PDB file of C-alpha atoms in Angstrom:
ATOM      1  CA  UNK U   1     -78.992  79.479 106.728  1.00  0.00           C
ATOM      2  CA  UNK U   2     -78.075  76.515 104.571  1.00  0.00           C
ATOM      3  CA  UNK U   3     -81.211  74.300 104.586  1.00  0.00           C
ATOM      4  CA  UNK U   4     -80.066  71.669 102.027  1.00  0.00           C
ATOM      5  CA  UNK U   5     -78.865  69.364 104.772  1.00  0.00           C
ATOM      6  CA  UNK U   6     -81.985  69.482 106.952  1.00  0.00           C
ATOM      7  CA  UNK U   7     -84.848  66.838 106.700  1.00  0.00           C
ATOM      8  CA  UNK U   8     -88.290  68.140 105.608  1.00  0.00           C
ATOM      9  CA  UNK U   9     -91.253  66.537 107.379  1.00  0.00           C
ATOM     10  CA  UNK U  10     -94.104  66.429 104.700  1.00  0.00           C
ATOM     11  CA  UNK U  11     -97.914  65.929 106.064  1.00  0.00           C
ATOM     12  CA  UNK U  12    -100.504  64.240 103.677  1.00  0.00           C
ATOM     13  CA  UNK U  13    -103.907  64.508 105.222  1.00  0.00           C
ATOM     14  CA  UNK U  14    -107.436  63.951 103.570  1.00  0.00           C
ATOM     15  CA  UNK U  15    -110.217  66.321 104.896  1.00  0.00           C
ATOM     16  CA  UNK U  16    -112.254  63.641 106.488  1.00  0.00           C
ATOM     17  CA  UNK U  17    -109.362  61.630 107.843  1.00  0.00           C
ATOM     18  CA  UNK U  18    -107.949  61.891 111.490  1.00  0.00           C
ATOM     19  CA  UNK U  19    -104.483  60.222 110.912  1.00  0.00           C
ATOM     20  CA  UNK U  20    -102.009  62.384 108.863  1.00  0.00           C
ATOM     21  CA  UNK U  21     -99.641  60.559 106.868  1.00  0.00           C
ATOM     22  CA  UNK U  22     -96.118  61.930 107.424  1.00  0.00           C
ATOM     23  CA  UNK U  23     -93.380  61.019 104.984  1.00  0.00           C
ATOM     24  CA  UNK U  24     -89.625  62.037 106.121  1.00  0.00           C
ATOM     25  CA  UNK U  25     -87.343  62.557 103.343  1.00  0.00           C
ATOM     26  CA  UNK U  26     -84.337  64.735 102.557  1.00  0.00           C
ATOM     27  CA  UNK U  27     -85.058  66.877  99.338  1.00  0.00           C
ATOM     28  CA  UNK U  28     -82.754  67.440  96.539  1.00  0.00           C
ATOM     29  CA  UNK U  29     -80.146  70.414  96.839  1.00  0.00           C
ATOM     30  CA  UNK U  30     -81.702  73.596  95.951  1.00  0.00           C
ATOM     31  CA  UNK U  31     -80.267  76.839  95.005  1.00  0.00           C
ATOM     32  CA  UNK U  32     -79.218  78.790  98.045  1.00  0.00           C
ATOM     33  CA  UNK U  33     -80.905  81.997  96.551  1.00  0.00           C
ATOM     34  CA  UNK U  34     -84.600  80.098  96.705  1.00  0.00           C
ATOM     35  CA  UNK U  35     -86.743  80.762  99.911  1.00  0.00           C
ATOM     36  CA  UNK U  36     -87.516  78.143 102.611  1.00  0.00           C
ATOM     37  CA  UNK U  37     -91.229  78.303 101.413  1.00  0.00           C
ATOM     38  CA  UNK U  38     -90.282  77.521  97.945  1.00  0.00           C
ATOM     39  CA  UNK U  39     -88.049  74.432  99.038  1.00  0.00           C
ATOM     40  CA  UNK U  40     -91.101  73.093 101.332  1.00  0.00           C
ATOM     41  CA  UNK U  41     -93.426  73.672  98.322  1.00  0.00           C
ATOM     42  CA  UNK U  42     -90.933  71.606  95.946  1.00  0.00           C
ATOM     43  CA  UNK U  43     -90.753  68.881  98.581  1.00  0.00           C
ATOM     44  CA  UNK U  44     -94.262  68.583  99.195  1.00  0.00           C
ATOM     45  CA  UNK U  45     -95.336  68.180  95.436  1.00  0.00           C
ATOM     46  CA  UNK U  46     -92.341  65.705  95.031  1.00  0.00           C
ATOM     47  CA  UNK U  47     -93.437  63.467  98.074  1.00  0.00           C
ATOM     48  CA  UNK U  48     -97.058  63.841  97.063  1.00  0.00           C
ATOM     49  CA  UNK U  49     -96.296  62.066  93.412  1.00  0.00           C
ATOM     50  CA  UNK U  50     -94.480  59.414  94.897  1.00  0.00           C
ATOM     51  CA  UNK U  51     -96.645  58.412  97.662  1.00  0.00           C
ATOM     52  CA  UNK U  52     -99.465  58.040  95.074  1.00  0.00           C
ATOM     53  CA  UNK U  53     -97.147  56.004  92.635  1.00  0.00           C
ATOM     54  CA  UNK U  54     -95.882  53.684  95.081  1.00  0.00           C
ATOM     55  CA  UNK U  55     -98.588  53.409  97.841  1.00  0.00           C
ATOM     56  CA  UNK U  56     -99.036  50.254  99.340  1.00  0.00           C
ATOM     57  CA  UNK U  57    -102.204  49.895 101.678  1.00  0.00           C
ATOM     58  CA  UNK U  58    -101.609  48.517 104.880  1.00  0.00           C
ATOM     59  CA  UNK U  59    -102.564  45.178 105.873  1.00  0.00           C
ATOM     60  CA  UNK U  60    -105.770  45.139 108.081  1.00  0.00           C
ATOM     61  CA  UNK U  61    -106.742  41.911 109.342  1.00  0.00           C
ATOM     62  CA  UNK U  62    -109.591  42.555 111.439  1.00  0.00           C
ATOM     63  CA  UNK U  63    -112.580  44.885 111.586  1.00  0.00           C
ATOM     64  CA  UNK U  64    -116.484  44.309 111.738  1.00  0.00           C
ATOM     65  CA  UNK U  65    -120.013  45.147 111.136  1.00  0.00           C
ATOM     66  CA  UNK U  66    -122.268  47.532 113.082  1.00  0.00           C
ATOM     67  CA  UNK U  67    -123.167  46.202 116.554  1.00  0.00           C
ATOM     68  CA  UNK U  68    -126.800  45.045 115.456  1.00  0.00           C
ATOM     69  CA  UNK U  69    -125.389  43.324 112.665  1.00  0.00           C
ATOM     70  CA  UNK U  70    -128.415  44.452 110.433  1.00  0.00           C
ATOM     71  CA  UNK U  71    -126.147  45.834 107.533  1.00  0.00           C
ATOM     72  CA  UNK U  72    -125.850  43.199 104.786  1.00  0.00           C
ATOM     73  CA  UNK U  73    -122.777  42.613 103.283  1.00  0.00           C
ATOM     74  CA  UNK U  74    -124.353  41.873  99.979  1.00  0.00           C
ATOM     75  CA  UNK U  75    -125.078  44.781  97.626  1.00  0.00           C
ATOM     76  CA  UNK U  76    -128.229  46.551  98.104  1.00  0.00           C
ATOM     77  CA  UNK U  77    -130.777  46.439  95.164  1.00  0.00           C
ATOM     78  CA  UNK U  78    -129.526  50.050  94.232  1.00  0.00           C
ATOM     79  CA  UNK U  79    -125.976  49.158  93.798  1.00  0.00           C
ATOM     80  CA  UNK U  80    -124.291  49.035  90.644  1.00  0.00           C
ATOM     81  CA  UNK U  81    -122.379  46.090  90.696  1.00  0.00           C
ATOM     82  CA  UNK U  82    -120.691  45.592  87.367  1.00  0.00           C
ATOM     83  CA  UNK U  83    -118.947  41.913  86.298  1.00  0.00           C
ATOM     84  CA  UNK U  84    -115.713  41.046  87.511  1.00  0.00           C
ATOM     85  CA  UNK U  85    -113.288  44.012  86.802  1.00  0.00           C
ATOM     86  CA  UNK U  86    -110.470  41.284  86.079  1.00  0.00           C
ATOM     87  CA  UNK U  87    -110.780  37.395  85.862  1.00  0.00           C
ATOM     88  CA  UNK U  88    -110.592  35.642  89.181  1.00  0.00           C
ATOM     89  CA  UNK U  89    -107.242  34.268  89.965  1.00  0.00           C
ATOM     90  CA  UNK U  90    -105.512  31.594  91.851  1.00  0.00           C
ATOM     91  CA  UNK U  91    -102.051  32.140  93.003  1.00  0.00           C
ATOM     92  CA  UNK U  92    -100.106  29.753  95.458  1.00  0.00           C
ATOM     93  CA  UNK U  93    -103.702  28.230  96.135  1.00  0.00           C
ATOM     94  CA  UNK U  94    -105.223  31.793  97.222  1.00  0.00           C
ATOM     95  CA  UNK U  95    -108.029  32.309  94.792  1.00  0.00           C
ATOM     96  CA  UNK U  96    -108.842  35.994  94.374  1.00  0.00           C
ATOM     97  CA  UNK U  97    -112.130  37.638  92.632  1.00  0.00           C
ATOM     98  CA  UNK U  98    -112.407  41.624  92.178  1.00  0.00           C
ATOM     99  CA  UNK U  99    -115.619  43.402  91.657  1.00  0.00           C
ATOM    100  CA  UNK U 100    -116.236  47.191  90.637  1.00  0.00           C
ATOM    101  CA  UNK U 101    -119.108  48.746  92.588  1.00  0.00           C
ATOM    102  CA  UNK U 102    -118.866  52.046  91.018  1.00  0.00           C
ATOM    103  CA  UNK U 103    -117.844  55.496  92.794  1.00  0.00           C
ATOM    104  CA  UNK U 104    -114.284  54.706  93.611  1.00  0.00           C
ATOM    105  CA  UNK U 105    -115.474  51.342  95.344  1.00  0.00           C
ATOM    106  CA  UNK U 106    -114.478  47.820  94.981  1.00  0.00           C
ATOM    107  CA  UNK U 107    -115.332  44.437  96.559  1.00  0.00           C
ATOM    108  CA  UNK U 108    -112.684  41.541  96.704  1.00  0.00           C
ATOM    109  CA  UNK U 109    -113.460  37.996  97.701  1.00  0.00           C
ATOM    110  CA  UNK U 110    -110.381  35.776  98.392  1.00  0.00           C
ATOM    111  CA  UNK U 111    -110.196  32.126  99.597  1.00  0.00           C
ATOM    112  CA  UNK U 112    -107.922  29.712 100.440  1.00  0.00           C
ATOM    113  CA  UNK U 113    -107.806  25.862 101.509  1.00  0.00           C
ATOM    114  CA  UNK U 114    -106.099  25.127 104.960  1.00  0.00           C
ATOM    115  CA  UNK U 115    -105.113  21.722 106.235  1.00  0.00           C
ATOM    116  CA  UNK U 116    -106.231  22.466 109.792  1.00  0.00           C
ATOM    117  CA  UNK U 117    -109.395  22.354 111.716  1.00  0.00           C
ATOM    118  CA  UNK U 118    -111.865  25.444 112.185  1.00  0.00           C
ATOM    119  CA  UNK U 119    -110.766  25.799 115.913  1.00  0.00           C
ATOM    120  CA  UNK U 120    -107.284  26.236 115.076  1.00  0.00           C
ATOM    121  CA  UNK U 121    -107.791  28.882 112.417  1.00  0.00           C
ATOM    122  CA  UNK U 122    -110.224  30.598 114.646  1.00  0.00           C
ATOM    123  CA  UNK U 123    -107.816  30.801 117.513  1.00  0.00           C
ATOM    124  CA  UNK U 124    -105.198  32.365 115.117  1.00  0.00           C
ATOM    125  CA  UNK U 125    -107.443  35.201 113.812  1.00  0.00           C
ATOM    126  CA  UNK U 126    -108.831  36.146 117.235  1.00  0.00           C
ATOM    127  CA  UNK U 127    -105.462  36.358 118.952  1.00  0.00           C
ATOM    128  CA  UNK U 128    -105.468  39.938 117.731  1.00  0.00           C
ATOM    129  CA  UNK U 129    -102.214  41.237 119.542  1.00  0.00           C
ATOM    130  CA  UNK U 130    -100.198  38.559 118.035  1.00  0.00           C
ATOM    131  CA  UNK U 131    -101.412  39.137 114.245  1.00  0.00           C
ATOM    132  CA  UNK U 132     -98.390  41.329 113.711  1.00  0.00           C
ATOM    133  CA  UNK U 133     -95.895  38.908 114.618  1.00  0.00           C
ATOM    134  CA  UNK U 134     -96.545  36.853 111.560  1.00  0.00           C
ATOM    135  CA  UNK U 135     -98.177  39.428 109.253  1.00  0.00           C
ATOM    136  CA  UNK U 136     -95.635  41.315 107.176  1.00  0.00           C
ATOM    137  CA  UNK U 137     -96.691  44.823 106.885  1.00  0.00           C
ATOM    138  CA  UNK U 138     -98.950  45.063 110.034  1.00  0.00           C
ATOM    139  CA  UNK U 139     -96.336  46.912 112.462  1.00  0.00           C
ATOM    140  CA  UNK U 140     -99.005  47.320 115.630  1.00  0.00           C
ATOM    141  CA  UNK U 141    -102.254  45.296 116.277  1.00  0.00           C
ATOM    142  CA  UNK U 142    -103.163  46.201 119.911  1.00  0.00           C
ATOM    143  CA  UNK U 143    -106.269  45.329 121.597  1.00  0.00           C
ATOM    144  CA  UNK U 144    -108.340  48.267 122.969  1.00  0.00           C
ATOM    145  CA  UNK U 145    -111.329  46.585 124.252  1.00  0.00           C
ATOM    146  CA  UNK U 146    -112.665  43.352 124.584  1.00  0.00           C
ATOM    147  CA  UNK U 147    -116.072  42.115 125.436  1.00  0.00           C
ATOM    148  CA  UNK U 148    -118.367  39.080 124.624  1.00  0.00           C
ATOM    149  CA  UNK U 149    -117.834  38.137 121.071  1.00  0.00           C
ATOM    150  CA  UNK U 150    -116.386  41.601 120.512  1.00  0.00           C
ATOM    151  CA  UNK U 151    -113.001  43.493 119.985  1.00  0.00           C
ATOM    152  CA  UNK U 152    -111.947  46.757 119.309  1.00  0.00           C
ATOM    153  CA  UNK U 153    -108.426  46.937 117.649  1.00  0.00           C
ATOM    154  CA  UNK U 154    -105.667  49.774 117.111  1.00  0.00           C
ATOM    155  CA  UNK U 155    -103.558  48.868 114.078  1.00  0.00           C
ATOM    156  CA  UNK U 156    -100.827  50.465 112.357  1.00  0.00           C
ATOM    157  CA  UNK U 157     -99.942  48.918 108.690  1.00  0.00           C
ATOM    158  CA  UNK U 158     -96.390  49.874 107.614  1.00  0.00           C
ATOM    159  CA  UNK U 159     -94.724  49.661 104.020  1.00  0.00           C
ATOM    160  CA  UNK U 160     -91.350  50.989 102.827  1.00  0.00           C
ATOM    161  CA  UNK U 161     -91.347  52.982  99.739  1.00  0.00           C
ATOM    162  CA  UNK U 162     -88.285  54.044  97.826  1.00  0.00           C
ATOM    163  CA  UNK U 163     -85.390  55.844  99.021  1.00  0.00           C
ATOM    164  CA  UNK U 164     -85.717  54.422 102.437  1.00  0.00           C
ATOM    165  CA  UNK U 165     -88.824  56.367 103.070  1.00  0.00           C
ATOM    166  CA  UNK U 166     -91.867  54.516 105.020  1.00  0.00           C
ATOM    167  CA  UNK U 167     -95.795  54.954 104.752  1.00  0.00           C
ATOM    168  CA  UNK U 168     -97.702  54.477 107.724  1.00  0.00           C
ATOM    169  CA  UNK U 169    -101.524  54.324 107.913  1.00  0.00           C
ATOM    170  CA  UNK U 170    -103.282  54.251 111.581  1.00  0.00           C
ATOM    171  CA  UNK U 171    -107.051  52.717 112.005  1.00  0.00           C
ATOM    172  CA  UNK U 172    -109.264  51.561 114.691  1.00  0.00           C
ATOM    173  CA  UNK U 173    -111.613  48.572 113.796  1.00  0.00           C
ATOM    174  CA  UNK U 174    -114.264  46.806 115.617  1.00  0.00           C
ATOM    175  CA  UNK U 175    -114.571  42.688 115.346  1.00  0.00           C
ATOM    176  CA  UNK U 176    -117.678  40.936 115.815  1.00  0.00           C
ATOM    177  CA  UNK U 177    -117.338  37.041 116.489  1.00  0.00           C
ATOM    178  CA  UNK U 178    -120.134  35.031 115.437  1.00  0.00           C
ATOM    179  CA  UNK U 179    -121.805  32.161 117.108  1.00  0.00           C
ATOM    180  CA  UNK U 180    -120.450  28.798 115.416  1.00  0.00           C
ATOM    181  CA  UNK U 181    -123.067  27.718 112.839  1.00  0.00           C
ATOM    182  CA  UNK U 182    -123.506  23.446 112.083  1.00  0.00           C
ATOM    183  CA  UNK U 183    -123.599  22.615 108.646  1.00  0.00           C
ATOM    184  CA  UNK U 184    -124.847  19.447 107.293  1.00  0.00           C
ATOM    185  CA  UNK U 185    -121.229  18.032 107.027  1.00  0.00           C
ATOM    186  CA  UNK U 186    -119.300  20.287 109.031  1.00  0.00           C
ATOM    187  CA  UNK U 187    -119.427  23.872 110.864  1.00  0.00           C
ATOM    188  CA  UNK U 188    -118.874  27.470 110.122  1.00  0.00           C
ATOM    189  CA  UNK U 189    -118.026  30.451 112.026  1.00  0.00           C
ATOM    190  CA  UNK U 190    -117.529  34.279 110.966  1.00  0.00           C
ATOM    191  CA  UNK U 191    -115.878  37.327 112.046  1.00  0.00           C
ATOM    192  CA  UNK U 192    -117.678  40.565 110.776  1.00  0.00           C
ATOM    193  CA  UNK U 193    -115.557  43.669 110.617  1.00  0.00           C
ATOM    194  CA  UNK U 194    -116.150  47.731 109.863  1.00  0.00           C
ATOM    195  CA  UNK U 195    -113.307  49.927 110.161  1.00  0.00           C
ATOM    196  CA  UNK U 196    -114.484  53.112 112.408  1.00  0.00           C
ATOM    197  CA  UNK U 197    -111.775  55.523 112.029  1.00  0.00           C
ATOM    198  CA  UNK U 198    -108.862  55.514 109.615  1.00  0.00           C
ATOM    199  CA  UNK U 199    -107.823  56.330 105.930  1.00  0.00           C
ATOM    200  CA  UNK U 200    -110.811  55.087 104.060  1.00  0.00           C
ATOM    201  CA  UNK U 201    -114.318  55.826 103.037  1.00  0.00           C
ATOM    202  CA  UNK U 202    -115.358  52.457 103.552  1.00  0.00           C
ATOM    203  CA  UNK U 203    -113.485  49.297 104.587  1.00  0.00           C
ATOM    204  CA  UNK U 204    -115.753  46.414 105.824  1.00  0.00           C
ATOM    205  CA  UNK U 205    -116.465  42.957 105.360  1.00  0.00           C
ATOM    206  CA  UNK U 206    -116.028  39.377 107.171  1.00  0.00           C
ATOM    207  CA  UNK U 207    -113.548  36.394 107.588  1.00  0.00           C
ATOM    208  CA  UNK U 208    -115.216  33.052 107.370  1.00  0.00           C
ATOM    209  CA  UNK U 209    -114.009  29.805 108.158  1.00  0.00           C
ATOM    210  CA  UNK U 210    -115.933  26.737 106.860  1.00  0.00           C
ATOM    211  CA  UNK U 211    -114.981  22.991 108.041  1.00  0.00           C
ATOM    212  CA  UNK U 212    -116.296  20.105 105.979  1.00  0.00           C
ATOM    213  CA  UNK U 213    -115.500  16.575 107.709  1.00  0.00           C
ATOM    214  CA  UNK U 214    -115.389  13.102 106.375  1.00  0.00           C
ATOM    215  CA  UNK U 215    -115.421  10.743 109.055  1.00  0.00           C
ATOM    216  CA  UNK U 216    -117.693   9.305 112.055  1.00  0.00           C
ATOM    217  CA  UNK U 217    -118.790  11.740 115.064  1.00  0.00           C
ATOM    218  CA  UNK U 218    -116.896   9.624 117.355  1.00  0.00           C
ATOM    219  CA  UNK U 219    -113.519  10.182 115.532  1.00  0.00           C
ATOM    220  CA  UNK U 220    -111.055  12.822 116.861  1.00  0.00           C
ATOM    221  CA  UNK U 221    -110.372  15.632 114.748  1.00  0.00           C
ATOM    222  CA  UNK U 222    -106.826  14.106 113.925  1.00  0.00           C
ATOM    223  CA  UNK U 223    -108.364  11.034 112.721  1.00  0.00           C
ATOM    224  CA  UNK U 224    -110.799  12.752 110.277  1.00  0.00           C
ATOM    225  CA  UNK U 225    -110.389  13.952 106.893  1.00  0.00           C
ATOM    226  CA  UNK U 226    -110.914  17.773 107.121  1.00  0.00           C
ATOM    227  CA  UNK U 227    -111.222  20.242 104.569  1.00  0.00           C
ATOM    228  CA  UNK U 228    -111.305  23.693 106.033  1.00  0.00           C
ATOM    229  CA  UNK U 229    -111.886  26.796 103.708  1.00  0.00           C
ATOM    230  CA  UNK U 230    -110.970  30.350 104.913  1.00  0.00           C
ATOM    231  CA  UNK U 231    -112.651  33.332 103.081  1.00  0.00           C
ATOM    232  CA  UNK U 232    -112.288  36.825 103.084  1.00  0.00           C
ATOM    233  CA  UNK U 233    -114.854  39.330 101.707  1.00  0.00           C
ATOM    234  CA  UNK U 234    -113.848  43.148 101.833  1.00  0.00           C
ATOM    235  CA  UNK U 235    -115.755  46.201 100.348  1.00  0.00           C
ATOM    236  CA  UNK U 236    -113.359  49.065 100.254  1.00  0.00           C
ATOM    237  CA  UNK U 237    -113.510  52.588  99.217  1.00  0.00           C
ATOM    238  CA  UNK U 238    -110.550  55.002  99.582  1.00  0.00           C
ATOM    239  CA  UNK U 239    -110.742  58.752 100.655  1.00  0.00           C
ATOM    240  CA  UNK U 240    -111.549  61.221  97.739  1.00  0.00           C
ATOM    241  CA  UNK U 241    -107.775  62.092  97.226  1.00  0.00           C
ATOM    242  CA  UNK U 242    -106.775  58.470  96.512  1.00  0.00           C
ATOM    243  CA  UNK U 243    -108.282  56.745  93.248  1.00  0.00           C
ATOM    244  CA  UNK U 244    -109.150  53.144  93.813  1.00  0.00           C
ATOM    245  CA  UNK U 245    -107.257  52.043  90.451  1.00  0.00           C
ATOM    246  CA  UNK U 246    -104.101  53.285  92.130  1.00  0.00           C
ATOM    247  CA  UNK U 247    -104.513  50.689  95.064  1.00  0.00           C
ATOM    248  CA  UNK U 248    -106.658  47.851  94.033  1.00  0.00           C
ATOM    249  CA  UNK U 249    -103.887  45.714  92.485  1.00  0.00           C
ATOM    250  CA  UNK U 250    -101.862  46.199  95.613  1.00  0.00           C
ATOM    251  CA  UNK U 251    -104.561  45.429  97.865  1.00  0.00           C
ATOM    252  CA  UNK U 252    -105.167  42.118  96.438  1.00  0.00           C
ATOM    253  CA  UNK U 253    -101.702  41.272  96.460  1.00  0.00           C
ATOM    254  CA  UNK U 254    -101.638  42.067 100.590  1.00  0.00           C
ATOM    255  CA  UNK U 255    -104.892  40.010 101.135  1.00  0.00           C
ATOM    256  CA  UNK U 256    -103.215  37.091  98.941  1.00  0.00           C
ATOM    257  CA  UNK U 257    -100.171  37.239 101.149  1.00  0.00           C
ATOM    258  CA  UNK U 258    -102.446  37.617 104.384  1.00  0.00           C
ATOM    259  CA  UNK U 259    -104.124  34.235 103.733  1.00  0.00           C
ATOM    260  CA  UNK U 260    -100.961  32.697 102.742  1.00  0.00           C
ATOM    261  CA  UNK U 261     -99.467  33.773 106.139  1.00  0.00           C
ATOM    262  CA  UNK U 262    -102.511  32.551 108.065  1.00  0.00           C
ATOM    263  CA  UNK U 263    -102.655  29.304 106.349  1.00  0.00           C
ATOM    264  CA  UNK U 264     -98.783  28.711 106.947  1.00  0.00           C
ATOM    265  CA  UNK U 265     -99.446  29.576 110.705  1.00  0.00           C
ATOM    266  CA  UNK U 266    -102.444  27.262 110.996  1.00  0.00           C
ATOM    267  CA  UNK U 267    -100.072  24.416 109.691  1.00  0.00           C
ATOM    268  CA  UNK U 268     -97.395  25.284 112.335  1.00  0.00           C
ATOM    269  CA  UNK U 269     -99.968  24.886 114.805  1.00  0.00           C
ATOM    270  CA  UNK U 270    -100.939  21.362 113.643  1.00  0.00           C
ATOM    271  CA  UNK U 271     -97.508  20.324 113.423  1.00  0.00           C
ATOM    272  CA  UNK U 272     -97.093  21.274 117.155  1.00  0.00           C
ATOM    273  CA  UNK U 273    -100.321  19.278 118.216  1.00  0.00           C
ATOM    274  CA  UNK U 274     -99.493  16.171 119.892  1.00  0.00           C
ATOM    275  CA  UNK U 275    -101.126  12.908 118.116  1.00  0.00           C
ATOM    276  CA  UNK U 276    -103.347  10.925 120.501  1.00  0.00           C
ATOM    277  CA  UNK U 277    -103.199   6.854 120.074  1.00  0.00           C
TER     278      UNK U 277
END
């Protein structure tokens, strides 16, 4: 049988991952005297190298911390936290910092200023099933369970690779919505997150929205000068088969794009809000 025209499905799966990564590709023509087993081996090796060289991590919008929220996002005393792996950068108004924690682990902090009140940004982040509508690369964001200040999500991140191939990553994440906190000149609210099943060993952190007001308490939010900052903190450690250095740069770019998209969505919401006299 001539196998040259038949597509080959290659499955890449780490030992601890529950989700196989499948790539569908058509291998280069091979001599007829090669066996089917040799053909599949060649396709597997070629696809593996291509996946590692062009891997783009999925955009994971929401996850959470443990239910009791006892685990601190800050490093323990035993953590080996180096200085910034690279200088902090600010592109298109999005500020990003990267730290090395050792053992194939990174910490990323990103912030962006948004011309919208806290509740507008909060409503965007917690409208979980609509996230895929405006976040590029987030193919699916499905709400599996919802409780008081709690949500469990099923998400699929999808990226296009070279030669028409696609990379898919599936995750299940828990989100814990913290109560609104009062600040001396504003307010703050967080969403802590943790991946409970997926393609990383560690992927946890939080979203933090801080609003600072300049005006009187009697003013409506439309008449006040509002300064809102959206921050994203994440600790990430890929599976053993994927060195973090291969993905940290692309991950920073994805986070930057996520925050920029949320900022744009919040500004659209403000434009749709009727102004009162």
